[in-house]
XYZ file of C-alpha atoms in Angstrom:
465
model
C 119.473 101.330 74.588
C 117.479 103.941 72.684
C 113.881 104.893 73.388
C 111.276 107.276 72.020
C 107.844 108.353 73.299
C 104.724 108.829 71.187
C 101.714 110.507 72.807
C 98.566 108.615 71.817
C 96.178 110.780 73.869
C 96.428 112.910 77.037
C 96.496 109.777 79.216
C 98.321 107.179 77.097
C 101.724 106.884 75.427
C 103.636 104.365 73.342
C 107.285 103.722 74.148
C 109.484 102.417 71.330
C 112.662 100.795 72.654
C 115.719 99.505 70.768
C 118.183 97.348 72.726
C 121.601 96.401 71.292
C 122.153 92.673 71.704
C 125.252 93.103 73.864
C 123.026 94.661 76.553
C 121.237 91.303 76.860
C 124.437 89.540 77.981
C 123.566 89.468 81.705
C 120.072 88.167 80.988
C 121.426 85.522 78.594
C 123.906 84.351 81.216
C 121.089 84.186 83.750
C 118.926 82.238 81.281
C 121.623 79.624 80.704
C 122.173 79.330 84.456
C 118.452 78.890 85.119
C 118.023 76.254 82.408
C 121.146 74.504 83.725
C 119.414 74.048 87.075
C 116.233 72.704 85.514
C 117.454 70.101 83.007
C 119.621 66.981 82.953
C 121.934 65.948 80.095
C 123.730 62.606 80.187
C 127.470 62.997 80.544
C 127.280 66.375 82.281
C 126.886 67.230 85.937
C 123.752 69.228 86.842
C 124.502 72.913 86.477
C 127.622 72.287 84.383
C 126.062 71.885 80.923
C 127.849 74.064 78.319
C 125.822 76.735 76.548
C 126.366 75.129 73.121
C 124.895 71.847 74.397
C 121.827 73.638 75.782
C 121.403 75.347 72.400
C 121.654 71.988 70.593
C 119.392 70.031 72.937
C 116.744 72.606 73.841
C 117.097 75.267 71.153
C 118.506 78.750 71.190
C 114.940 80.067 71.017
C 114.146 78.807 74.524
C 117.210 80.612 75.871
C 116.326 83.841 74.068
C 112.741 83.712 75.371
C 113.940 83.290 78.954
C 116.500 86.092 78.547
C 114.006 88.524 77.010
C 111.431 87.831 79.738
C 114.104 88.599 82.291
C 115.368 91.757 80.557
C 112.120 93.434 79.479
C 111.106 94.850 82.898
C 114.544 96.454 83.326
C 114.603 98.074 79.878
C 110.960 99.188 80.208
C 111.682 100.825 83.559
C 114.777 102.536 82.156
C 112.730 103.923 79.256
C 110.021 105.166 81.632
C 112.571 106.897 83.871
C 114.439 108.353 80.921
C 111.219 109.911 79.595
C 110.197 110.992 83.136
C 106.771 109.406 82.738
C 104.322 108.966 85.627
C 102.799 105.685 84.512
C 99.617 104.013 85.714
C 99.148 100.259 85.839
C 100.502 97.534 83.596
C 101.924 98.254 80.123
C 100.910 96.353 76.988
C 104.244 95.115 75.598
C 104.789 93.938 72.031
C 108.169 92.572 70.823
C 108.488 93.975 67.311
C 111.896 92.523 66.422
C 114.256 89.995 67.947
C 117.364 89.080 65.961
C 119.862 86.765 67.606
C 123.194 88.513 68.169
C 121.813 91.736 66.649
C 118.970 93.561 68.366
C 115.820 93.509 70.510
C 113.075 96.010 69.653
C 109.788 96.334 71.520
C 106.934 98.765 72.125
C 105.045 99.372 75.365
C 101.710 101.179 75.544
C 100.824 102.416 79.002
C 98.492 104.873 80.721
C 100.047 107.933 82.310
C 98.913 110.616 84.687
C 97.553 113.512 82.650
C 99.200 116.903 82.890
C 96.940 119.058 85.076
C 96.967 122.827 85.404
C 95.679 123.956 88.809
C 93.964 127.349 88.422
C 93.619 130.050 91.065
C 91.200 128.535 93.570
C 91.056 131.464 96.011
C 87.849 132.719 94.413
C 85.821 129.614 95.269
C 82.630 130.435 97.199
C 80.254 127.910 98.754
C 77.235 127.971 101.049
C 76.785 125.647 104.031
C 74.123 125.094 106.676
C 74.185 127.497 109.613
C 75.086 126.150 113.044
C 71.782 126.553 114.868
C 70.642 124.519 117.869
C 67.022 125.052 118.895
C 65.454 124.424 122.297
C 63.567 121.564 120.657
C 66.900 119.991 119.608
C 68.125 120.170 123.198
C 64.883 118.735 124.584
C 65.097 115.848 122.107
C 68.686 115.090 123.132
C 67.797 115.108 126.822
C 64.778 112.884 126.116
C 67.036 110.391 124.298
C 69.317 110.358 127.354
C 66.260 109.800 129.527
C 65.215 106.858 127.347
C 68.584 105.186 127.957
C 67.946 105.237 131.701
C 64.432 103.872 131.523
C 63.598 100.922 133.773
C 61.187 98.091 133.104
C 58.790 96.171 135.310
C 56.594 93.153 134.399
C 52.879 93.840 133.950
C 49.891 91.538 133.652
C 48.189 93.023 130.619
C 48.309 92.960 126.834
C 51.435 94.354 125.177
C 51.309 97.932 123.902
C 53.562 100.275 121.905
C 56.738 101.035 123.872
C 56.529 97.909 126.032
C 59.486 95.549 126.291
C 58.441 91.975 125.552
C 60.437 88.801 126.019
C 59.725 86.472 123.101
C 60.546 83.106 121.563
C 60.797 82.931 117.756
C 60.565 80.125 115.234
C 60.970 80.711 111.476
C 59.883 78.305 108.749
C 60.579 78.415 105.019
C 58.502 76.093 102.818
C 57.145 74.465 105.957
C 60.579 73.531 107.313
C 62.015 75.037 110.505
C 65.374 76.679 109.737
C 68.421 75.481 111.676
C 69.240 79.080 112.504
C 65.576 80.095 112.682
C 64.911 79.435 116.376
C 65.610 81.915 119.193
C 64.478 82.033 122.830
C 64.359 84.789 125.418
C 64.734 87.625 122.953
C 64.091 91.084 124.428
C 62.283 93.433 122.049
C 60.869 96.938 122.415
C 57.629 97.236 120.475
C 57.888 99.933 117.826
C 61.701 99.991 117.717
C 61.838 98.343 114.264
C 64.874 96.321 115.317
C 63.531 92.881 114.373
C 61.348 91.540 111.591
C 58.793 93.517 109.646
C 55.321 92.654 110.940
C 56.384 91.647 114.436
C 54.922 94.778 116.068
C 51.412 94.024 114.831
C 51.854 90.373 115.810
C 52.798 90.949 119.463
C 50.621 93.967 120.237
C 47.567 92.800 122.144
C 49.214 89.581 123.346
C 49.645 88.836 127.044
C 52.327 86.591 128.543
C 51.770 83.116 127.110
C 50.138 84.499 123.966
C 51.254 83.349 120.518
C 50.881 84.615 116.954
C 52.091 83.743 113.454
C 52.990 86.212 110.715
C 54.806 86.283 107.389
C 58.003 88.317 106.951
C 61.066 88.519 104.736
C 64.145 87.386 106.634
C 66.906 90.002 106.888
C 69.822 87.663 107.571
C 70.904 84.091 108.154
C 70.801 81.092 105.863
C 67.504 82.140 104.240
C 68.109 85.890 103.993
C 65.749 87.558 101.562
C 63.206 84.694 101.610
C 59.599 84.854 102.805
C 59.217 83.039 106.107
C 56.360 81.995 108.350
C 57.354 83.222 111.816
C 55.755 82.068 115.056
C 56.253 84.389 118.013
C 55.402 83.536 121.615
C 55.330 86.215 124.310
C 56.762 84.997 127.614
C 56.738 88.352 129.430
C 55.369 91.856 129.020
C 57.196 94.695 130.779
C 56.305 98.380 130.892
C 59.044 100.960 130.501
C 59.241 103.661 133.159
C 61.124 106.886 132.430
C 62.933 108.714 135.251
C 61.666 112.151 136.223
C 63.484 115.050 134.558
C 65.065 116.656 137.606
C 68.418 117.187 139.287
C 68.409 113.602 140.591
C 68.233 112.398 136.996
C 71.115 114.714 136.067
C 73.282 113.155 138.770
C 72.238 109.639 137.707
C 72.817 110.095 133.983
C 75.817 112.464 133.848
C 78.718 114.035 135.672
C 76.595 117.136 136.329
C 74.635 118.114 139.442
C 71.685 119.893 137.844
C 69.344 119.373 134.919
C 70.226 122.847 133.606
C 73.866 121.802 133.373
C 72.868 118.657 131.430
C 70.890 120.794 128.996
C 73.778 123.236 128.562
C 76.168 120.349 127.884
C 73.703 118.837 125.393
C 73.502 122.172 123.584
C 77.295 122.388 123.395
C 77.555 118.815 122.080
C 74.935 119.502 119.418
C 76.763 122.682 118.387
C 80.015 120.722 118.044
C 78.268 118.085 115.916
C 76.758 120.735 113.663
C 80.144 122.459 113.365
C 81.665 119.153 112.244
C 78.822 118.668 109.758
C 79.357 122.231 108.561
C 83.090 121.670 108.066
C 82.415 118.410 106.215
C 79.830 120.150 104.050
C 82.275 122.950 103.266
C 84.953 120.447 102.273
C 82.565 118.499 100.014
C 81.237 121.598 98.269
C 84.658 123.203 97.851
C 85.930 119.970 96.300
C 82.995 119.996 93.859
C 83.826 123.571 92.844
C 87.522 122.772 92.490
C 86.819 119.823 90.198
C 84.595 122.067 88.052
C 87.559 124.403 87.532
C 90.007 121.734 86.358
C 89.995 119.749 83.135
C 90.956 116.194 84.089
C 91.096 113.476 81.397
C 90.617 109.997 82.883
C 92.425 106.907 81.492
C 89.824 104.453 80.192
C 91.458 101.328 81.611
C 91.987 102.904 85.024
C 88.314 103.914 85.071
C 87.207 100.413 84.034
C 89.382 98.845 86.754
C 88.021 101.253 89.364
C 84.414 100.497 88.414
C 85.099 96.761 88.606
C 86.804 97.132 92.004
C 83.898 99.116 93.433
C 81.377 96.542 92.201
C 83.487 93.674 93.545
C 83.803 95.278 96.983
C 80.075 95.996 97.160
C 78.921 92.536 96.040
C 81.537 90.347 97.740
C 82.110 92.285 100.941
C 79.360 94.713 101.903
C 76.359 92.855 100.466
C 77.876 89.454 101.200
C 78.037 90.274 104.907
C 74.338 91.201 104.829
C 73.321 88.070 102.967
C 72.205 90.022 99.911
C 73.035 89.785 96.227
C 73.162 92.692 93.781
C 69.672 92.054 92.406
C 68.104 92.177 95.883
C 70.117 95.267 96.785
C 68.916 97.086 93.667
C 65.337 96.078 94.465
C 65.653 97.528 97.982
C 67.243 100.717 96.601
C 64.593 101.013 93.890
C 67.231 101.265 91.161
C 67.679 99.593 87.813
C 70.989 97.962 86.911
C 71.540 100.712 84.327
C 71.069 103.410 86.987
C 73.435 101.576 89.331
C 76.087 101.258 86.601
C 75.778 104.960 85.747
C 76.119 105.993 89.404
C 79.094 103.693 89.937
C 80.835 105.110 86.870
C 80.179 108.678 88.027
C 81.535 107.957 91.518
C 84.586 106.154 90.139
C 85.356 108.977 87.730
C 85.027 111.571 90.482
C 87.308 109.537 92.748
C 90.042 109.321 90.128
C 89.776 113.021 89.254
C 89.904 113.924 92.937
C 93.085 111.929 93.409
C 94.778 113.419 90.344
C 93.885 117.011 91.253
C 94.821 116.748 94.926
C 98.095 114.969 94.149
C 98.961 117.824 91.805
C 98.092 120.275 94.592
C 100.380 118.389 96.983
C 103.239 118.947 94.530
C 102.297 122.557 93.810
C 101.992 123.501 97.488
C 104.993 121.330 98.467
C 103.023 119.591 101.235
C 104.732 116.984 103.409
C 103.389 114.412 105.873
C 105.047 114.025 109.252
C 104.946 110.969 111.525
C 102.394 112.485 113.908
C 99.948 113.224 111.078
C 100.372 109.718 109.683
C 99.796 108.152 113.106
C 96.632 110.196 113.710
C 95.265 109.169 110.305
C 96.145 105.533 110.954
C 94.215 105.687 114.256
C 91.132 107.066 112.497
C 91.307 104.437 109.756
C 91.761 101.679 112.339
C 88.693 102.854 114.229
C 86.541 102.906 111.090
C 87.783 99.429 110.098
C 86.893 97.886 113.447
C 90.513 96.836 114.044
C 92.845 97.845 116.854
C 95.512 100.407 115.867
C 98.234 97.739 116.256
C 96.357 95.236 114.073
C 95.610 97.860 111.441
C 99.209 99.127 111.417
C 100.520 95.562 111.029
C 98.123 94.902 108.140
C 99.172 98.161 106.458
C 102.885 97.374 106.744
C 102.522 93.754 105.643
C 100.401 94.813 102.677
C 102.872 97.502 101.622
C 100.141 100.129 102.025
C 102.101 102.768 103.950
C 102.609 104.928 100.820
C 98.859 104.764 100.213
C 98.147 106.118 103.718
C 100.755 108.842 103.260
C 99.019 109.809 100.031
C 95.653 109.998 101.784
C 97.011 112.329 104.447
C 98.751 114.515 101.865
C 95.574 114.790 99.773
C 93.618 115.658 102.897
C 96.069 118.468 103.631
C 95.803 119.684 100.040
C 92.017 119.834 100.220
C 92.192 121.606 103.579
C 94.402 124.264 101.960
C 91.762 124.891 99.294
C 88.943 124.988 101.864
C 90.842 127.523 103.943
C 91.383 129.719 100.864
C 87.713 129.579 99.850
C 84.918 131.868 100.990
C 82.411 129.876 103.008
C 79.071 131.419 103.983
C 76.202 129.894 105.900
C 72.535 130.010 104.918
C 72.156 133.183 106.979
C 74.705 134.925 104.779
C 77.333 134.973 107.517
C 80.954 134.217 106.598
C 82.121 131.007 108.284
C 85.707 131.243 109.504
C 86.895 127.672 109.666
C 90.222 128.897 111.105
C 88.448 130.610 113.976
C 89.139 127.787 116.411
C 91.897 125.199 116.427
C 89.329 122.425 116.894
C 87.391 123.514 113.810
C 90.550 123.760 111.722
C 91.527 120.244 112.809
C 88.035 119.055 111.863
C 88.455 120.455 108.342
C 91.745 118.635 107.866
C 90.473 115.380 109.391
C 87.279 115.371 107.350
C 89.284 116.241 104.251
C 91.479 113.185 104.833
C 88.364 111.037 105.263
C 86.937 112.386 101.998
C 89.978 111.278 100.013
C 90.707 108.079 101.954
C 89.519 105.911 99.064
C 89.369 108.101 95.980
C 90.486 105.414 93.553
C 90.726 101.747 94.404
C 92.831 101.004 91.337
C 96.061 102.321 92.819
C 98.475 103.743 90.311
C 102.110 102.741 90.382
C 105.151 102.336 88.209
C 104.903 98.726 87.147
C 107.340 96.306 85.669
C 106.367 94.664 82.391
């Protein structure tokens, strides 16, 4: 076999392959054997029909077609390996010449990973928010904790903001009560915004036994997105009572003995959250700077596939679960379809570039992934997916996605390397040392892995023709 490579553009090549006919012998033998098992010829036992009879009865062309279909993937793969190409997706194969007992010639056009030159990234500088926790932040956190330990007691008066009402609901669309539009004994805190738009105004001022009707757009169920006439009946009004902010509350709501200790713990928790946000911000902004430094051509077909995958996942999974279609989603977001398409293309392009650049960094920095790192990443992905670690791991193995997870971890490590080499300052002008504490360094690496967990849905791979 002889092969040659023609570069069509930085992300696409054409392979020209010439195969001497004798190299098709194994595939021809396999073709005759396969046809033997599929056909019946009078006078011959099944599987024992001579090749010349198959040629006479069914045509040599049918045998050649079967043999070529069997052989093409092998010769394509050999040509790819011989040229040391890093191909992406399916090739477009064209048989240019097939002469019986002489030769098989074909071409294969395929996308490839572009050659990327990683520049010196040690000079990257970014600014992030300072880690500052005010007394007001602490007071708000303690107040939220206090809210969680509020008690309720029935009152004989009209419902007010902050009250907890027990209600029965009935929703009608076009005058018909929906099968899934009736609910009884629903507990609702007035002003929480957790139910239908308009319900707060409807129930405020009602006492137990009071009833009101209002119009609202349904958020879910069989008539999601439709205008509905909703009847609400209040069966109980209860006032919320907040516990006093003292040491007794501290002992009730936490493992601490005093309110001062609760406040100190709240401050520490808020600082940790802001440090995580700061590390995430640093990673995002460093990645932006890195991508600005590198010229990354993007294969057109890979980009088109990625855009289609993102749209499919949004429409059929995310929006489908919420009972929305794309048109309604765009209306809620206040976007036109053109704006949505432009944003999706930009995000897809950035995802592909991110993957290419970080994969090149993995090679340049010779980064490896050990079992512990892979397990930790799997646990995080399982948690975000809502599956148990065992279920997620089983799904990953059965779907052949282990290499994908390894790639995510490796890219996360690559991005962490760049973040650690960059100069990060906060809005106060202070240099942020993300290596200062082990916990912060781990946060950088973990958030970096999360950032590249799904950089390009259209996974690249060496593919048989």
